[in-house]
Coordinates of C-alpha atoms in Angstrom, one line a residue:
Chain A
M232 CA 16.8 42.5 -50.1
S233 CA 19.0 40.6 -52.6
F234 CA 19.1 36.8 -52.8
W235 CA 23.0 37.5 -53.5
E236 CA 23.3 39.1 -49.9
Y237 CA 23.5 35.5 -48.2
A238 CA 26.6 35.0 -50.4
N239 CA 28.3 37.2 -47.9
P240 CA 29.4 34.4 -45.3
R241 CA 28.5 36.3 -42.0
K242 CA 25.3 37.3 -43.5
F243 CA 24.4 33.6 -44.1
L244 CA 25.6 32.3 -40.8
T245 CA 23.7 34.6 -38.8
T246 CA 20.4 34.1 -41.1
S247 CA 21.0 30.3 -41.0
E248 CA 21.3 30.2 -37.3
R249 CA 18.2 32.2 -36.7
V250 CA 16.1 29.8 -39.0
L251 CA 17.8 26.4 -38.3
P252 CA 15.9 25.5 -35.1
L253 CA 12.8 26.0 -36.8
V254 CA 14.0 23.8 -39.8
W255 CA 15.3 21.1 -37.4
G256 CA 12.0 20.9 -35.2
L257 CA 9.8 20.9 -38.5
A258 CA 12.3 18.2 -40.2
A259 CA 12.1 16.1 -37.2
I260 CA 8.5 16.4 -36.6
T261 CA 7.4 15.9 -40.6
T262 CA 9.8 12.5 -40.9
L263 CA 8.5 11.3 -37.6
V264 CA 5.1 11.9 -38.4
G265 CA 5.5 10.5 -41.9
L266 CA 7.1 7.4 -41.0
V267 CA 5.1 6.4 -37.9
W268 CA 1.9 6.9 -40.1
G269 CA 3.6 5.0 -43.1
F270 CA 4.6 2.0 -40.7
F271 CA 1.8 1.5 -38.4
F272 CA -1.3 3.1 -39.7
T273 CA -1.3 1.7 -43.3
P274 CA -2.6 -1.5 -44.6
D275 CA -0.8 -4.4 -46.5
D276 CA -0.8 -4.1 -50.3
F277 CA -2.6 -7.2 -51.9
R278 CA 0.6 -8.1 -53.9
M279 CA 3.6 -6.6 -51.9
G280 CA 2.4 -7.6 -48.6
S281 CA 3.9 -5.6 -45.7
T282 CA 6.9 -4.7 -47.9
V283 CA 4.8 -2.0 -49.0
K284 CA 6.1 0.0 -46.2
I285 CA 9.6 0.2 -47.4
I286 CA 8.3 2.7 -49.9
F287 CA 8.1 5.5 -47.2
L288 CA 11.8 5.3 -47.1
H289 CA 12.8 4.1 -50.6
V290 CA 11.0 7.1 -52.6
P291 CA 11.8 10.1 -50.1
S292 CA 15.7 9.1 -49.9
A293 CA 15.8 8.4 -53.8
L294 CA 14.3 11.6 -54.3
M295 CA 16.8 13.4 -52.1
A296 CA 19.8 11.6 -53.6
I297 CA 19.0 13.1 -56.9
N298 CA 17.7 16.4 -55.9
A299 CA 20.7 16.9 -53.7
W300 CA 22.8 16.5 -57.1
F301 CA 20.7 19.0 -58.7
M302 CA 21.1 21.4 -55.7
M303 CA 25.0 20.7 -55.9
L304 CA 24.7 21.4 -59.8
L305 CA 23.0 24.7 -59.2
A306 CA 25.5 25.8 -56.5
S307 CA 28.3 24.9 -58.8
I308 CA 27.0 27.0 -61.7
I309 CA 26.7 29.8 -59.3
W310 CA 30.4 29.2 -58.2
I311 CA 31.4 29.0 -61.8
V312 CA 29.6 31.8 -62.8
R313 CA 29.6 34.6 -59.8
R314 CA 32.7 33.3 -57.6
H315 CA 30.8 33.1 -54.5
H316 CA 32.5 31.1 -51.6
V317 CA 29.4 30.1 -49.9
S318 CA 27.8 28.4 -53.0
A319 CA 30.9 26.3 -53.3
L320 CA 30.8 25.6 -49.7
A321 CA 27.0 24.7 -50.1
A322 CA 27.6 22.2 -52.7
K323 CA 30.4 20.5 -50.7
A324 CA 28.0 20.5 -47.6
A325 CA 25.5 18.9 -49.7
A326 CA 27.4 15.9 -50.9
P327 CA 27.7 13.7 -47.8
V328 CA 24.0 14.1 -47.4
G329 CA 23.1 12.9 -50.9
A330 CA 25.5 10.2 -50.7
I331 CA 23.9 8.8 -47.5
M332 CA 20.3 9.2 -49.4
T333 CA 21.7 7.3 -52.2
V334 CA 22.9 4.7 -50.0
I335 CA 19.5 4.3 -48.2
A336 CA 17.6 4.3 -51.6
L337 CA 19.9 1.5 -53.0
V338 CA 20.1 -0.3 -49.7
T339 CA 16.2 -0.4 -49.1
G340 CA 15.5 -1.2 -52.8
A341 CA 17.9 -4.2 -52.6
I342 CA 16.3 -5.6 -49.4
W343 CA 12.9 -5.0 -51.0
G344 CA 14.0 -6.5 -54.3
Q345 CA 15.1 -10.0 -52.9
P346 CA 11.5 -11.1 -51.9
M347 CA 9.7 -9.3 -54.6
W348 CA 12.1 -10.0 -57.7
G349 CA 14.0 -12.8 -56.4
T350 CA 17.2 -10.8 -56.6
W351 CA 19.2 -8.2 -54.5
W352 CA 20.5 -6.5 -57.6
E353 CA 19.6 -6.2 -61.3
W354 CA 21.8 -4.2 -63.9
D355 CA 18.5 -2.6 -64.7
P356 CA 19.2 1.0 -66.2
R357 CA 17.7 3.0 -63.0
L358 CA 19.6 0.9 -60.4
T359 CA 22.7 1.1 -62.4
S360 CA 22.4 5.0 -62.9
F361 CA 21.9 5.2 -59.5
L362 CA 24.9 2.8 -58.7
V363 CA 26.8 5.4 -60.7
L364 CA 25.3 8.5 -59.4
F365 CA 26.6 7.1 -55.8
L366 CA 30.1 6.7 -57.3
F367 CA 30.0 10.1 -58.2
Y368 CA 29.1 11.5 -54.8
L369 CA 32.2 9.3 -53.6
G370 CA 34.6 10.8 -56.3
Y371 CA 33.2 14.6 -55.8
I372 CA 33.8 14.2 -51.7
A373 CA 37.3 12.7 -52.4
L374 CA 38.2 15.3 -55.1
W375 CA 37.7 18.1 -52.5
E376 CA 39.6 16.2 -49.8
A377 CA 42.5 15.7 -52.3
I378 CA 42.9 19.3 -53.3
E379 CA 44.6 21.8 -50.9
D380 CA 43.6 24.7 -52.5
P381 CA 39.7 25.7 -51.8
D382 CA 39.4 27.5 -55.0
T383 CA 40.9 25.0 -57.2
A384 CA 38.8 22.5 -55.6
A385 CA 35.5 24.3 -56.0
D386 CA 36.8 24.7 -59.6
L387 CA 37.3 21.0 -60.1
T388 CA 34.6 19.7 -58.0
S389 CA 31.9 22.0 -60.1
I390 CA 33.0 20.7 -63.3
L391 CA 32.6 16.7 -62.0
C392 CA 29.3 18.0 -60.7
L393 CA 28.5 19.1 -64.3
V394 CA 29.5 15.6 -65.6
G395 CA 27.8 13.8 -63.0
S396 CA 24.1 15.5 -63.6
V397 CA 23.9 13.2 -66.7
F398 CA 23.7 10.3 -64.4
A399 CA 21.2 12.2 -61.9
V400 CA 19.1 12.9 -65.0
L401 CA 19.5 9.1 -66.0
S402 CA 18.4 8.3 -62.3
R403 CA 15.3 10.1 -62.5
Y404 CA 14.1 9.3 -66.3
A405 CA 15.7 5.9 -66.7
V406 CA 12.5 4.3 -66.4
L407 CA 10.7 6.4 -68.8
F408 CA 12.8 5.9 -71.9
W409 CA 14.3 2.8 -71.4
N410 CA 11.8 0.3 -71.8
Q411 CA 13.5 -2.5 -69.9
G412 CA 14.6 -3.6 -66.8
L413 CA 12.7 -4.5 -63.3
H414 CA 12.4 -1.4 -61.9
Q415 CA 8.6 -0.3 -62.2
G416 CA 7.4 3.2 -63.0
A417 CA 7.1 6.0 -60.6
S418 CA 4.7 5.3 -57.7
L419 CA 3.1 8.9 -57.6
S420 CA 1.4 10.6 -60.5
L421 CA -1.3 13.3 -61.2
D422 CA -3.2 11.0 -62.8
K423 CA -5.4 9.1 -60.5
E424 CA -5.8 6.1 -62.4
E425 CA -1.9 5.6 -62.2
N426 CA -1.0 7.1 -58.8
I427 CA -0.9 4.6 -55.7
A428 CA -3.8 4.3 -53.4
D429 CA -4.5 7.5 -51.1
V430 CA -4.1 5.3 -48.2
F431 CA 0.0 5.1 -49.0
S432 CA 0.1 8.3 -51.1
N433 CA -0.8 10.6 -48.4
P434 CA 1.7 9.6 -45.7
L435 CA 4.2 9.3 -48.5
Y436 CA 4.1 12.9 -49.3
V437 CA 4.4 13.6 -45.6
C438 CA 7.8 11.4 -45.5
M439 CA 8.9 13.3 -48.9
V440 CA 8.5 16.8 -47.1
G441 CA 10.0 15.6 -43.9
F442 CA 13.0 14.5 -46.0
A443 CA 13.4 17.5 -47.9
L444 CA 13.2 19.5 -44.6
L445 CA 16.0 17.2 -43.1
F446 CA 18.0 17.7 -46.3
L447 CA 17.8 21.5 -46.0
A448 CA 18.6 21.5 -42.1
L449 CA 21.5 19.3 -42.6
V450 CA 23.0 21.6 -45.7
L451 CA 22.3 24.7 -44.0
Y452 CA 24.0 23.5 -40.9
R453 CA 27.2 21.9 -42.6
T454 CA 27.4 24.9 -45.1
G455 CA 27.9 26.9 -41.8
T456 CA 30.6 24.5 -40.4
E457 CA 32.3 24.5 -44.2
I458 CA 32.5 28.5 -43.5
R459 CA 33.9 28.3 -40.1
L460 CA 36.8 25.9 -41.2
R461 CA 37.5 27.7 -44.4
R462 CA 37.8 30.7 -41.8
M463 CA 40.0 28.6 -39.4
K464 CA 42.5 27.5 -41.9
A465 CA 43.0 31.1 -43.2
L466 CA 43.5 32.1 -39.7
I467 CA 46.2 29.3 -39.0
A468 CA 47.8 30.2 -42.4
R469 CA 47.9 33.9 -41.0
E470 CA 49.5 32.9 -37.7
R471 CA 52.1 30.9 -39.6
L472 CA 53.0 33.7 -41.8
E473 CA 53.6 35.9 -38.8
G474 CA 55.5 33.5 -37.3
Chain B
M35 CA 0.0 -4.5 -36.4
E36 CA 1.2 -7.5 -38.0
L37 CA 4.0 -7.8 -40.8
G38 CA 3.5 -11.2 -41.6
K39 CA 6.3 -13.3 -43.5
Y40 CA 7.9 -10.2 -44.5
A41 CA 8.9 -8.9 -41.1
D42 CA 12.4 -9.3 -41.4
T43 CA 12.8 -7.5 -44.5
V44 CA 10.5 -4.7 -43.6
L45 CA 12.2 -4.4 -40.1
S46 CA 15.8 -4.3 -41.3
T47 CA 14.9 -1.9 -43.8
Y48 CA 13.8 0.7 -41.1
A49 CA 16.8 -0.4 -39.0
V50 CA 19.5 0.2 -41.6
S51 CA 17.9 3.4 -42.9
L52 CA 17.2 5.2 -39.4
A53 CA 20.8 4.2 -38.4
L54 CA 22.0 5.9 -41.6
L55 CA 20.0 9.0 -41.0
I56 CA 20.6 9.4 -37.0
G57 CA 24.6 8.7 -37.6
L58 CA 24.5 11.5 -40.4
V59 CA 22.8 13.9 -38.0
V60 CA 24.8 12.8 -35.1
W61 CA 28.2 13.2 -37.2
T62 CA 27.2 16.5 -38.7
I63 CA 26.2 18.4 -35.2
L64 CA 29.4 16.6 -33.8
R65 CA 32.0 17.9 -36.3
G66 CA 30.1 21.5 -36.1
Q67 CA 30.4 21.8 -32.7
K68 CA 34.3 20.6 -32.8
I69 CA 35.1 23.0 -35.7
R70 CA 33.0 25.9 -33.7
K71 CA 34.9 25.3 -30.9
E72 CA 38.5 25.1 -32.4
L73 CA 37.8 28.5 -34.4
R74 CA 36.8 30.2 -31.2
K75 CA 40.2 29.2 -29.7
I76 CA 42.0 30.6 -32.4
E77 CA 39.9 33.8 -32.5
E78 CA 40.7 34.3 -28.8
R79 CA 44.3 34.0 -29.7
G80 CA 44.1 37.5 -30.9
H81 CA 43.7 37.0 -34.4
I82 CA 40.0 38.5 -35.0
D83 CA 39.9 40.5 -38.2
G84 CA 36.4 41.2 -38.3

């Protein structure tokens, strides 16, 4: 079976409806286990106190905010190259999810920053690129809504997605190549010395998997909705033509 | 479990984040159900093209 078979809307709908209950279930259980573990069963950090618990929301949401854009980029490239409608609709479906993840990352970061850095906001490279990424999400969603012809909307939003990818990359790597700003380096590292303690990293991994599964469930469900909406509009247009 | 002097900070981040996540899931499902119902209605009017 070829991957491209799922570019057929009917095939996508039947397959996604079969797997969605499992993905929703796994997403709910994993996210809940990760957050309960992180909130109730981890100690305070010696410097950050109980604010360390914010990491279990901040890191997974920031990760998904960036990865959602990369998923949209991949889907947009598939649309540009192969003209599969499902890929364009999947990118459209992912945008509000990515935008909410970006809001969560920004809000949790700001609330954490107030007691730790003494400020809600700083024009730090990572924070600023994240804010610009959020504005790109808003622009992307608005562009889809502003253009009536779905193929033209898919073309223009795909180009916007390519441009916005610069900020998705900046959001991810700004702390590495801009040696300035308040935001600390990555919390997780393969280097045991640099990685946060296991007591924090283990529930954090669970939360990251939970958020990724939640993103998958939401995008699969929303893509199905977009496919139905497109069919509905086509049927209404045909009804009007037939008088 | 004791959150100490940062209790407000920690609780408010969890409250805002969970409200946004739950809101997103509920909105996604309600919108999906509404469109599914409307599509079914249109298809039942006799414009099913396979």
